[in-house]
Amino acid sequence: MGLARGQSDALSPESRQVPIDLGSTVLLGDWLRGPQLQAFLQDADVALLINNAGMVQPVGALFDQNPAQLAASVSLNIAAPLMLSASVAAIMKDRETRILHISSGAGRNAYPGWSVYCATKAALDHHARAVALDAAPGVRICSLAPGVIDTAMQAQIRATPVARFPIRQRFVDLKESGGLVSPADCARAVVGYLLSERFGEKAVDDLRGV
Ligand SMILES: NC(=O)c1ccc[n+]([C@@H]2O[C@H](COP(=O)([O-])OP(=O)(O)OC[C@H]3O[C@@H](n4cnc5c(N)ncnc54)[C@H](OP(=O)(O)O)[C@@H]3O)[C@@H](O)[C@H]2O)c1
C-alpha cells in the first residue's frame, strides 16, 4: 500500500495506492480512523512500514522561512511518520512490525539553510531511539540515512539560490561528478536492509556504512 499525493504506474497491480496529502495531520488522522489500514493489515504476519515521504523546504535562514511551509514540513517530516508508526503498531499488536524512517545525514550534521530539514530529520532519529527503548513485543525500528540520491529533491536543492543555501555548490559538484546514487539502487539497498535479520539492531543507521 502506497500513500502519496500522486499515483505511480511503476507499482505492481496487486498493490494499492492511496491518494493523500500526508502534510495534513487532519486528513491523515481521518484516514487512520477509517477502516483501510486495519483491513490491509488484517491477515499480515509482518508489517513493513517505510516512512519515506519528506520535503526539504523551507530552505533559508530563519528570517527567510515561510511559516506555512515550515508547518507543512513539520507535519510531513515528523507528524505523519509518527502517526503512521503508532497506528500500524497498534493494529499489529504483538505481530512483527518493522518501521523504517527515511532520515538524512542532515539529522546528524547541521547545514546552513536547512534548520527545519535538519530538525525534522533529527526528530525522526530520536523517535527511533526512544521507541527502541520501549522494547515493545514484535516492534523493530530504524531511522536510516539513505545517502545522496538522484531524485527530484536533489534537483530542487541544486536550483536553490546560494543566498538561501550557501553550500549548494557541493550538491552541484556531486551531481556533475556522478556522485549521486540512482533511486532504483537506493531502493534495492533500503529494502535489503529492511528485510535483513539485523534490522532493528541499530535504532539509527546510515546506508552508506552498511
Ligand atoms: N534525495 C536525497 O538525496 C535524499 C537524501 C537523504 C534523505 N532523503 C529523504 O528521502 C525521502 C524521499 O526523498 P526524495 O529525494 O525521493 O524526495 P522527492 O523527490 O521530493 O520525493 C518526495 C516523495 O514524497 C512524497 N511526498 C511529498 N510530499 C508529500 C505529501 N504532502 N503527502 C504525501 N506524499 C508526499 C512524494 O509523492 P507525491 O509528490 O506523489 O505526494 C514523493 O514520493 C525524504 O524523506 C528525504 O528527506 C533524500
mmCIF file of N, CA and C in Angstrom, residues 37-162:
data_model
loop_
_atom_site.group_PDB
_atom_site.id
_atom_site.type_symbol
_atom_site.label_atom_id
_atom_site.label_comp_id
_atom_site.label_asym_id
_atom_site.label_seq_id
_atom_site.Cartn_x
_atom_site.Cartn_y
_atom_site.Cartn_z
ATOM 1 N N LEU A 37 -6.523 0.830 6.623
ATOM 2 C CA LEU A 37 -5.233 0.303 7.090
ATOM 3 C C LEU A 37 -5.456 -0.993 7.888
ATOM 4 N N GLN A 38 -6.465 -0.959 8.737
ATOM 5 C CA GLN A 38 -6.819 -2.142 9.538
ATOM 6 C C GLN A 38 -7.109 -3.337 8.625
ATOM 7 N N ALA A 39 -7.898 -3.103 7.573
ATOM 8 C CA ALA A 39 -8.262 -4.187 6.652
ATOM 9 C C ALA A 39 -7.026 -4.689 5.916
ATOM 10 N N PHE A 40 -6.161 -3.764 5.516
ATOM 11 C CA PHE A 40 -4.962 -4.134 4.757
ATOM 12 C C PHE A 40 -4.039 -5.031 5.588
ATOM 13 N N LEU A 41 -3.964 -4.759 6.898
ATOM 14 C CA LEU A 41 -3.024 -5.494 7.756
ATOM 15 C C LEU A 41 -3.652 -6.714 8.437
ATOM 16 N N GLN A 42 -4.934 -6.874 8.209
ATOM 17 C CA GLN A 42 -5.707 -7.888 8.930
ATOM 18 C C GLN A 42 -5.040 -9.268 8.994
ATOM 19 N N ASP A 43 -4.592 -9.787 7.836
ATOM 20 C CA ASP A 43 -4.035 -11.142 7.806
ATOM 21 C C ASP A 43 -2.504 -11.155 7.760
ATOM 22 N N ALA A 44 -1.885 -10.016 7.989
ATOM 23 C CA ALA A 44 -0.421 -9.936 7.840
ATOM 24 C C ALA A 44 0.296 -10.556 9.039
ATOM 25 N N ASP A 45 1.309 -11.372 8.757
ATOM 26 C CA ASP A 45 2.174 -11.864 9.837
ATOM 27 C C ASP A 45 3.181 -10.787 10.214
ATOM 28 N N VAL A 46 3.592 -10.032 9.199
ATOM 29 C CA VAL A 46 4.607 -8.995 9.401
ATOM 30 C C VAL A 46 4.134 -7.715 8.707
ATOM 31 N N ALA A 47 4.297 -6.587 9.372
ATOM 32 C CA ALA A 47 4.034 -5.295 8.717
ATOM 33 C C ALA A 47 5.372 -4.589 8.504
ATOM 34 N N LEU A 48 5.561 -4.071 7.302
ATOM 35 C CA LEU A 48 6.766 -3.288 6.994
ATOM 36 C C LEU A 48 6.307 -1.863 6.687
ATOM 37 N N LEU A 49 6.674 -0.919 7.516
ATOM 38 C CA LEU A 49 6.281 0.477 7.287
ATOM 39 C C LEU A 49 7.519 1.272 6.896
ATOM 40 N N ILE A 50 7.483 1.857 5.701
ATOM 41 C CA ILE A 50 8.589 2.717 5.267
ATOM 42 C C ILE A 50 8.087 4.155 5.233
ATOM 43 N N ASN A 51 8.569 4.977 6.134
ATOM 44 C CA ASN A 51 8.205 6.392 6.170
ATOM 45 C C ASN A 51 9.179 7.160 5.296
ATOM 46 N N ASN A 52 8.798 7.290 4.016
ATOM 47 C CA ASN A 52 9.711 7.870 3.024
ATOM 48 C C ASN A 52 9.368 9.314 2.662
ATOM 49 N N ALA A 53 8.082 9.639 2.595
ATOM 50 C CA ALA A 53 7.686 10.973 2.122
ATOM 51 C C ALA A 53 8.346 12.045 2.975
ATOM 52 N N GLY A 54 8.890 13.054 2.310
ATOM 53 C CA GLY A 54 9.544 14.130 3.049
ATOM 54 C C GLY A 54 9.758 15.323 2.155
ATOM 55 N N MET A 55 10.028 16.458 2.751
ATOM 56 C CA MET A 55 10.319 17.672 1.966
ATOM 57 C C MET A 55 11.491 18.417 2.582
ATOM 58 N N VAL A 56 12.257 19.092 1.717
ATOM 59 C CA VAL A 56 13.435 19.820 2.204
ATOM 60 C C VAL A 56 13.097 21.294 2.471
ATOM 61 N N GLN A 57 12.012 21.773 1.863
ATOM 62 C CA GLN A 57 11.595 23.174 2.060
ATOM 63 C C GLN A 57 11.000 23.377 3.458
ATOM 64 N N PRO A 58 11.034 24.525 4.075
ATOM 65 C CA PRO A 58 11.626 25.754 3.555
ATOM 66 C C PRO A 58 13.140 25.784 3.751
ATOM 67 N N VAL A 59 13.838 26.208 2.709
ATOM 68 C CA VAL A 59 15.296 26.342 2.789
ATOM 69 C C VAL A 59 15.617 27.827 2.951
ATOM 70 N N GLY A 60 16.483 28.140 3.903
ATOM 71 C CA GLY A 60 16.860 29.533 4.145
ATOM 72 C C GLY A 60 17.034 29.779 5.631
ATOM 73 N N ALA A 61 17.641 30.907 5.932
ATOM 74 C CA ALA A 61 17.824 31.287 7.335
ATOM 75 C C ALA A 61 16.463 31.643 7.947
ATOM 76 N N LEU A 62 16.427 31.746 9.248
ATOM 77 C CA LEU A 62 15.161 31.955 9.975
ATOM 78 C C LEU A 62 14.259 33.023 9.359
ATOM 79 N N PHE A 63 14.861 34.190 9.059
ATOM 80 C CA PHE A 63 14.038 35.310 8.563
ATOM 81 C C PHE A 63 13.486 35.045 7.158
ATOM 82 N N ASP A 64 13.965 33.993 6.505
ATOM 83 C CA ASP A 64 13.563 33.669 5.137
ATOM 84 C C ASP A 64 12.614 32.473 5.091
ATOM 85 N N GLN A 65 12.111 32.050 6.258
ATOM 86 C CA GLN A 65 11.291 30.839 6.282
ATOM 87 C C GLN A 65 9.809 31.193 6.303
ATOM 88 N N ASN A 66 9.093 30.652 5.328
ATOM 89 C CA ASN A 66 7.644 30.857 5.256
ATOM 90 C C ASN A 66 6.979 29.996 6.336
ATOM 91 N N PRO A 67 6.247 30.623 7.270
ATOM 92 C CA PRO A 67 5.688 29.851 8.393
ATOM 93 C C PRO A 67 4.755 28.720 7.953
ATOM 94 N N ALA A 68 3.975 28.951 6.891
ATOM 95 C CA ALA A 68 3.041 27.903 6.447
ATOM 96 C C ALA A 68 3.821 26.707 5.895
ATOM 97 N N GLN A 69 4.890 27.008 5.145
ATOM 98 C CA GLN A 69 5.719 25.934 4.584
ATOM 99 C C GLN A 69 6.449 25.187 5.705
ATOM 100 N N LEU A 70 6.830 25.953 6.730
ATOM 101 C CA LEU A 70 7.511 25.365 7.890
ATOM 102 C C LEU A 70 6.580 24.376 8.615
ATOM 103 N N ALA A 71 5.330 24.790 8.779
ATOM 104 C CA ALA A 71 4.357 23.918 9.454
ATOM 105 C C ALA A 71 4.101 22.671 8.602
ATOM 106 N N ALA A 72 4.046 22.860 7.272
ATOM 107 C CA ALA A 72 3.817 21.713 6.381
ATOM 108 C C ALA A 72 4.973 20.724 6.483
ATOM 109 N N SER A 73 6.186 21.257 6.596
ATOM 110 C CA SER A 73 7.367 20.395 6.713
ATOM 111 C C SER A 73 7.336 19.584 8.009
ATOM 112 N N VAL A 74 6.985 20.259 9.107
ATOM 113 C CA VAL A 74 6.927 19.543 10.396
ATOM 114 C C VAL A 74 5.840 18.466 10.346
ATOM 115 N N SER A 75 4.711 18.786 9.714
ATOM 116 C CA SER A 75 3.621 17.804 9.604
ATOM 117 C C SER A 75 4.055 16.605 8.763
ATOM 118 N N LEU A 76 4.646 16.890 7.607
ATOM 119 C CA LEU A 76 5.020 15.801 6.687
ATOM 120 C C LEU A 76 6.220 15.007 7.203
ATOM 121 N N ASN A 77 7.252 15.739 7.654
ATOM 122 C CA ASN A 77 8.512 15.061 8.011
ATOM 123 C C ASN A 77 8.479 14.407 9.390
ATOM 124 N N ILE A 78 7.643 14.935 10.291
ATOM 125 C CA ILE A 78 7.612 14.373 11.658
ATOM 126 C C ILE A 78 6.240 13.784 12.011
ATOM 127 N N ALA A 79 5.191 14.619 11.941
ATOM 128 C CA ALA A 79 3.887 14.144 12.449
ATOM 129 C C ALA A 79 3.422 12.902 11.692
ATOM 130 N N ALA A 80 3.493 12.931 10.372
ATOM 131 C CA ALA A 80 2.973 11.796 9.591
ATOM 132 C C ALA A 80 3.709 10.485 9.912
ATOM 133 N N PRO A 81 5.048 10.456 9.914
ATOM 134 C CA PRO A 81 5.728 9.197 10.253
ATOM 135 C C PRO A 81 5.383 8.678 11.654
ATOM 136 N N LEU A 82 5.248 9.631 12.611
ATOM 137 C CA LEU A 82 4.935 9.198 13.983
ATOM 138 C C LEU A 82 3.502 8.670 14.079
ATOM 139 N N MET A 83 2.582 9.344 13.371
ATOM 140 C CA MET A 83 1.173 8.899 13.390
ATOM 141 C C MET A 83 1.049 7.523 12.727
ATOM 142 N N LEU A 84 1.728 7.351 11.604
ATOM 143 C CA LEU A 84 1.656 6.059 10.900
ATOM 144 C C LEU A 84 2.298 4.950 11.732
ATOM 145 N N SER A 85 3.428 5.261 12.368
ATOM 146 C CA SER A 85 4.125 4.244 13.173
ATOM 147 C C SER A 85 3.232 3.764 14.314
ATOM 148 N N ALA A 86 2.640 4.722 15.030
ATOM 149 C CA ALA A 86 1.795 4.367 16.178
ATOM 150 C C ALA A 86 0.582 3.562 15.711
ATOM 151 N N SER A 87 -0.005 3.967 14.595
ATOM 152 C CA SER A 87 -1.222 3.294 14.124
ATOM 153 C C SER A 87 -0.925 1.872 13.665
ATOM 154 N N VAL A 88 0.158 1.705 12.914
ATOM 155 C CA VAL A 88 0.497 0.353 12.442
ATOM 156 C C VAL A 88 0.814 -0.548 13.641
ATOM 157 N N ALA A 89 1.589 -0.034 14.586
ATOM 158 C CA ALA A 89 1.941 -0.845 15.761
ATOM 159 C C ALA A 89 0.690 -1.232 16.558
ATOM 160 N N ALA A 90 -0.251 -0.307 16.677
ATOM 161 C CA ALA A 90 -1.480 -0.590 17.448
ATOM 162 C C ALA A 90 -2.312 -1.660 16.750
ATOM 163 N N ILE A 91 -2.363 -1.609 15.425
ATOM 164 C CA ILE A 91 -3.146 -2.609 14.688
ATOM 165 C C ILE A 91 -2.470 -3.976 14.774
ATOM 166 N N MET A 92 -1.139 -3.978 14.671
ATOM 167 C CA MET A 92 -0.413 -5.257 14.613
ATOM 168 C C MET A 92 -0.323 -5.923 15.992
ATOM 169 N N LYS A 93 -0.439 -5.165 17.050
ATOM 170 C CA LYS A 93 -0.286 -5.664 18.431
ATOM 171 C C LYS A 93 1.012 -6.456 18.571
ATOM 172 N N ASP A 94 0.962 -7.756 18.871
ATOM 173 C CA ASP A 94 2.203 -8.498 19.102
ATOM 174 C C ASP A 94 2.824 -9.053 17.822
ATOM 175 N N ARG A 95 2.146 -8.886 16.683
ATOM 176 C CA ARG A 95 2.710 -9.393 15.428
ATOM 177 C C ARG A 95 3.930 -8.544 15.023
ATOM 178 N N GLU A 96 4.812 -9.116 14.210
ATOM 179 C CA GLU A 96 6.058 -8.407 13.887
ATOM 180 C C GLU A 96 5.787 -7.126 13.091
ATOM 181 N N THR A 97 6.394 -6.029 13.536
ATOM 182 C CA THR A 97 6.255 -4.730 12.874
ATOM 183 C C THR A 97 7.638 -4.122 12.698
ATOM 184 N N ARG A 98 7.995 -3.883 11.443
ATOM 185 C CA ARG A 98 9.284 -3.227 11.171
ATOM 186 C C ARG A 98 9.015 -1.831 10.651
ATOM 187 N N ILE A 99 9.557 -0.844 11.356
ATOM 188 C CA ILE A 99 9.339 0.558 10.994
ATOM 189 C C ILE A 99 10.663 1.161 10.548
ATOM 190 N N LEU A 100 10.656 1.688 9.328
ATOM 191 C CA LEU A 100 11.862 2.303 8.794
ATOM 192 C C LEU A 100 11.580 3.764 8.481
ATOM 193 N N HIS A 101 12.201 4.668 9.248
ATOM 194 C CA HIS A 101 12.113 6.092 8.915
ATOM 195 C C HIS A 101 13.224 6.398 7.915
ATOM 196 N N ILE A 102 12.867 7.072 6.826
ATOM 197 C CA ILE A 102 13.924 7.551 5.927
ATOM 198 C C ILE A 102 14.402 8.900 6.466
ATOM 199 N N SER A 103 15.583 8.865 7.055
ATOM 200 C CA SER A 103 16.165 10.048 7.683
ATOM 201 C C SER A 103 17.135 10.702 6.703
ATOM 202 N N SER A 104 18.162 11.318 7.215
ATOM 203 C CA SER A 104 19.130 12.006 6.354
ATOM 204 C C SER A 104 20.363 12.302 7.185
ATOM 205 N N GLY A 105 21.494 12.440 6.500
ATOM 206 C CA GLY A 105 22.700 12.919 7.175
ATOM 207 C C GLY A 105 22.433 14.262 7.843
ATOM 208 N N ALA A 106 21.436 15.004 7.298
ATOM 209 C CA ALA A 106 21.096 16.320 7.849
ATOM 210 C C ALA A 106 20.497 16.218 9.251
ATOM 211 N N GLY A 107 20.072 15.041 9.645
ATOM 212 C CA GLY A 107 19.571 14.859 11.007
ATOM 213 C C GLY A 107 20.719 14.712 11.997
ATOM 214 N N ARG A 108 21.922 14.477 11.457
ATOM 215 C CA ARG A 108 23.081 14.230 12.338
ATOM 216 C C ARG A 108 24.125 15.331 12.224
ATOM 217 N N ASN A 109 24.140 16.034 11.074
ATOM 218 C CA ASN A 109 25.055 17.163 10.882
ATOM 219 C C ASN A 109 24.225 18.395 10.534
ATOM 220 N N ALA A 110 24.628 19.534 11.078
ATOM 221 C CA ALA A 110 23.890 20.782 10.796
ATOM 222 C C ALA A 110 24.424 21.437 9.525
ATOM 223 N N TYR A 111 23.502 21.922 8.679
ATOM 224 C CA TYR A 111 23.881 22.620 7.452
ATOM 225 C C TYR A 111 23.177 23.973 7.398
ATOM 226 N N PRO A 112 23.865 25.023 6.901
ATOM 227 C CA PRO A 112 23.221 26.334 6.805
ATOM 228 C C PRO A 112 22.066 26.303 5.808
ATOM 229 N N GLY A 113 20.974 26.932 6.173
ATOM 230 C CA GLY A 113 19.797 26.980 5.295
ATOM 231 C C GLY A 113 18.841 25.822 5.521
ATOM 232 N N TRP A 114 19.284 24.820 6.226
ATOM 233 C CA TRP A 114 18.470 23.610 6.399
ATOM 234 C C TRP A 114 17.997 23.421 7.843
ATOM 235 N N SER A 115 17.807 24.508 8.595
ATOM 236 C CA SER A 115 17.491 24.304 10.017
ATOM 237 C C SER A 115 16.204 23.496 10.205
ATOM 238 N N VAL A 116 15.202 23.729 9.352
ATOM 239 C CA VAL A 116 13.944 22.995 9.506
ATOM 240 C C VAL A 116 14.144 21.532 9.106
ATOM 241 N N TYR A 117 14.774 21.333 7.961
ATOM 242 C CA TYR A 117 15.015 19.962 7.487
ATOM 243 C C TYR A 117 15.874 19.184 8.498
ATOM 244 N N CYS A 118 16.961 19.810 8.979
ATOM 245 C CA CYS A 118 17.846 19.155 9.955
ATOM 246 C C CYS A 118 17.066 18.787 11.220
ATOM 247 N N ALA A 119 16.246 19.734 11.695
ATOM 248 C CA ALA A 119 15.495 19.496 12.942
ATOM 249 C C ALA A 119 14.490 18.360 12.764
ATOM 250 N N THR A 120 13.821 18.320 11.605
ATOM 251 C CA THR A 120 12.799 17.280 11.419
ATOM 252 C C THR A 120 13.441 15.903 11.305
ATOM 253 N N LYS A 121 14.582 15.833 10.628
ATOM 254 C CA LYS A 121 15.230 14.522 10.482
ATOM 255 C C LYS A 121 15.855 14.072 11.817
ATOM 256 N N ALA A 122 16.377 15.025 12.584
ATOM 257 C CA ALA A 122 16.904 14.684 13.918
ATOM 258 C C ALA A 122 15.772 14.151 14.799
ATOM 259 N N ALA A 123 14.571 14.701 14.615
ATOM 260 C CA ALA A 123 13.412 14.237 15.399
ATOM 261 C C ALA A 123 13.111 12.771 15.074
ATOM 262 N N LEU A 124 13.195 12.417 13.804
ATOM 263 C CA LEU A 124 12.945 11.011 13.434
ATOM 264 C C LEU A 124 13.980 10.092 14.087
ATOM 265 N N ASP A 125 15.233 10.521 14.057
ATOM 266 C CA ASP A 125 16.297 9.712 14.667
ATOM 267 C C ASP A 125 16.010 9.479 16.154
ATOM 268 N N HIS A 126 15.620 10.558 16.840
ATOM 269 C CA HIS A 126 15.437 10.435 18.286
ATOM 270 C C HIS A 126 14.158 9.653 18.613
ATOM 271 N N HIS A 127 13.169 9.776 17.736
ATOM 272 C CA HIS A 127 11.956 8.969 17.896
ATOM 273 C C HIS A 127 12.327 7.494 17.852
ATOM 274 N N ALA A 128 13.141 7.116 16.882
ATOM 275 C CA ALA A 128 13.518 5.702 16.742
ATOM 276 C C ALA A 128 14.298 5.212 17.968
ATOM 277 N N ARG A 129 15.191 6.058 18.466
ATOM 278 C CA ARG A 129 15.977 5.661 19.660
ATOM 279 C C ARG A 129 15.039 5.387 20.841
ATOM 280 N N ALA A 130 14.072 6.274 21.040
ATOM 281 C CA ALA A 130 13.186 6.125 22.200
ATOM 282 C C ALA A 130 12.225 4.950 22.022
ATOM 283 N N VAL A 131 11.709 4.775 20.793
ATOM 284 C CA VAL A 131 10.810 3.638 20.540
ATOM 285 C C VAL A 131 11.560 2.320 20.788
ATOM 286 N N ALA A 132 12.813 2.268 20.379
ATOM 287 C CA ALA A 132 13.601 1.045 20.590
ATOM 288 C C ALA A 132 13.695 0.733 22.085
ATOM 289 N N LEU A 133 13.795 1.778 22.910
ATOM 290 C CA LEU A 133 13.888 1.567 24.359
ATOM 291 C C LEU A 133 12.591 1.001 24.942
ATOM 292 N N ASP A 134 11.456 1.271 24.276
ATOM 293 C CA ASP A 134 10.184 0.703 24.743
ATOM 294 C C ASP A 134 10.203 -0.819 24.670
ATOM 295 N N ALA A 135 11.026 -1.344 23.747
ATOM 296 C CA ALA A 135 11.144 -2.803 23.557
ATOM 297 C C ALA A 135 9.776 -3.479 23.480
ATOM 298 N N ALA A 136 8.867 -2.877 22.735
ATOM 299 C CA ALA A 136 7.525 -3.467 22.589
ATOM 300 C C ALA A 136 7.632 -4.778 21.821
ATOM 301 N N PRO A 137 6.869 -5.791 22.231
ATOM 302 C CA PRO A 137 6.959 -7.090 21.573
ATOM 303 C C PRO A 137 6.684 -6.962 20.080
ATOM 304 N N GLY A 138 7.589 -7.515 19.278
ATOM 305 C CA GLY A 138 7.382 -7.552 17.824
ATOM 306 C C GLY A 138 7.833 -6.311 17.083
ATOM 307 N N VAL A 139 8.121 -5.220 17.807
ATOM 308 C CA VAL A 139 8.453 -3.968 17.104
ATOM 309 C C VAL A 139 9.964 -3.818 16.910
ATOM 310 N N ARG A 140 10.351 -3.600 15.658
ATOM 311 C CA ARG A 140 11.743 -3.239 15.360
ATOM 312 C C ARG A 140 11.706 -1.927 14.603
ATOM 313 N N ILE A 141 12.637 -1.044 14.908
ATOM 314 C CA ILE A 141 12.614 0.285 14.278
ATOM 315 C C ILE A 141 14.023 0.743 13.939
ATOM 316 N N CYS A 142 14.129 1.479 12.839
ATOM 317 C CA CYS A 142 15.412 2.105 12.493
ATOM 318 C C CYS A 142 15.157 3.397 11.725
ATOM 319 N N SER A 143 15.927 4.406 12.035
ATOM 320 C CA SER A 143 15.909 5.661 11.288
ATOM 321 C C SER A 143 17.184 5.664 10.447
ATOM 322 N N LEU A 144 17.009 5.565 9.137
ATOM 323 C CA LEU A 144 18.140 5.270 8.239
ATOM 324 C C LEU A 144 18.421 6.444 7.303
ATOM 325 N N ALA A 145 19.666 6.893 7.268
ATOM 326 C CA ALA A 145 20.072 7.890 6.270
ATOM 327 C C ALA A 145 20.407 7.127 4.991
ATOM 328 N N PRO A 146 19.797 7.508 3.850
ATOM 329 C CA PRO A 146 19.940 6.680 2.653
ATOM 330 C C PRO A 146 21.097 7.057 1.735
ATOM 331 N N GLY A 147 21.847 8.130 2.019
ATOM 332 C CA GLY A 147 22.860 8.608 1.076
ATOM 333 C C GLY A 147 22.277 9.734 0.240
ATOM 334 N N VAL A 148 22.993 10.127 -0.808
ATOM 335 C CA VAL A 148 22.533 11.243 -1.650
ATOM 336 C C VAL A 148 22.035 10.658 -2.966
ATOM 337 N N ILE A 149 20.754 10.859 -3.240
ATOM 338 C CA ILE A 149 20.079 10.123 -4.312
ATOM 339 C C ILE A 149 19.595 11.080 -5.400
ATOM 340 N N ASP A 150 19.649 10.598 -6.636
ATOM 341 C CA ASP A 150 19.331 11.429 -7.795
ATOM 342 C C ASP A 150 17.817 11.542 -7.996
ATOM 343 N N THR A 151 17.176 12.300 -7.140
ATOM 344 C CA THR A 151 15.711 12.442 -7.189
ATOM 345 C C THR A 151 15.342 13.905 -7.477
ATOM 346 N N ALA A 152 14.027 14.127 -7.562
ATOM 347 C CA ALA A 152 13.518 15.496 -7.766
ATOM 348 C C ALA A 152 13.980 16.417 -6.631
ATOM 349 N N MET A 153 14.107 15.852 -5.409
ATOM 350 C CA MET A 153 14.543 16.683 -4.285
ATOM 351 C C MET A 153 15.947 17.244 -4.525
ATOM 352 N N GLN A 154 16.841 16.414 -5.097
ATOM 353 C CA GLN A 154 18.191 16.900 -5.389
ATOM 354 C C GLN A 154 18.157 17.994 -6.449
ATOM 355 N N ALA A 155 17.269 17.853 -7.442
ATOM 356 C CA ALA A 155 17.151 18.896 -8.470
ATOM 357 C C ALA A 155 16.695 20.205 -7.819
ATOM 358 N N GLN A 156 15.773 20.078 -6.866
ATOM 359 C CA GLN A 156 15.281 21.257 -6.137
ATOM 360 C C GLN A 156 16.420 21.909 -5.345
ATOM 361 N N ILE A 157 17.252 21.077 -4.731
ATOM 362 C CA ILE A 157 18.376 21.583 -3.925
ATOM 363 C C ILE A 157 19.362 22.344 -4.819
ATOM 364 N N ARG A 158 19.646 21.777 -6.007
ATOM 365 C CA ARG A 158 20.592 22.428 -6.925
ATOM 366 C C ARG A 158 20.022 23.732 -7.488
ATOM 367 N N ALA A 159 18.688 23.846 -7.483
ATOM 368 C CA ALA A 159 18.039 25.051 -8.030
ATOM 369 C C ALA A 159 17.826 26.127 -6.964
ATOM 370 N N THR A 160 18.219 25.857 -5.727
ATOM 371 C CA THR A 160 18.019 26.834 -4.642
ATOM 372 C C THR A 160 19.051 27.959 -4.753
ATOM 373 N N PRO A 161 18.642 29.212 -4.628
ATOM 374 C CA PRO A 161 19.618 30.307 -4.659
ATOM 375 C C PRO A 161 20.664 30.151 -3.545
ATOM 376 N N VAL A 162 21.926 30.454 -3.891
ATOM 377 C CA VAL A 162 23.016 30.337 -2.901
ATOM 378 C C VAL A 162 22.729 31.186 -1.661
#
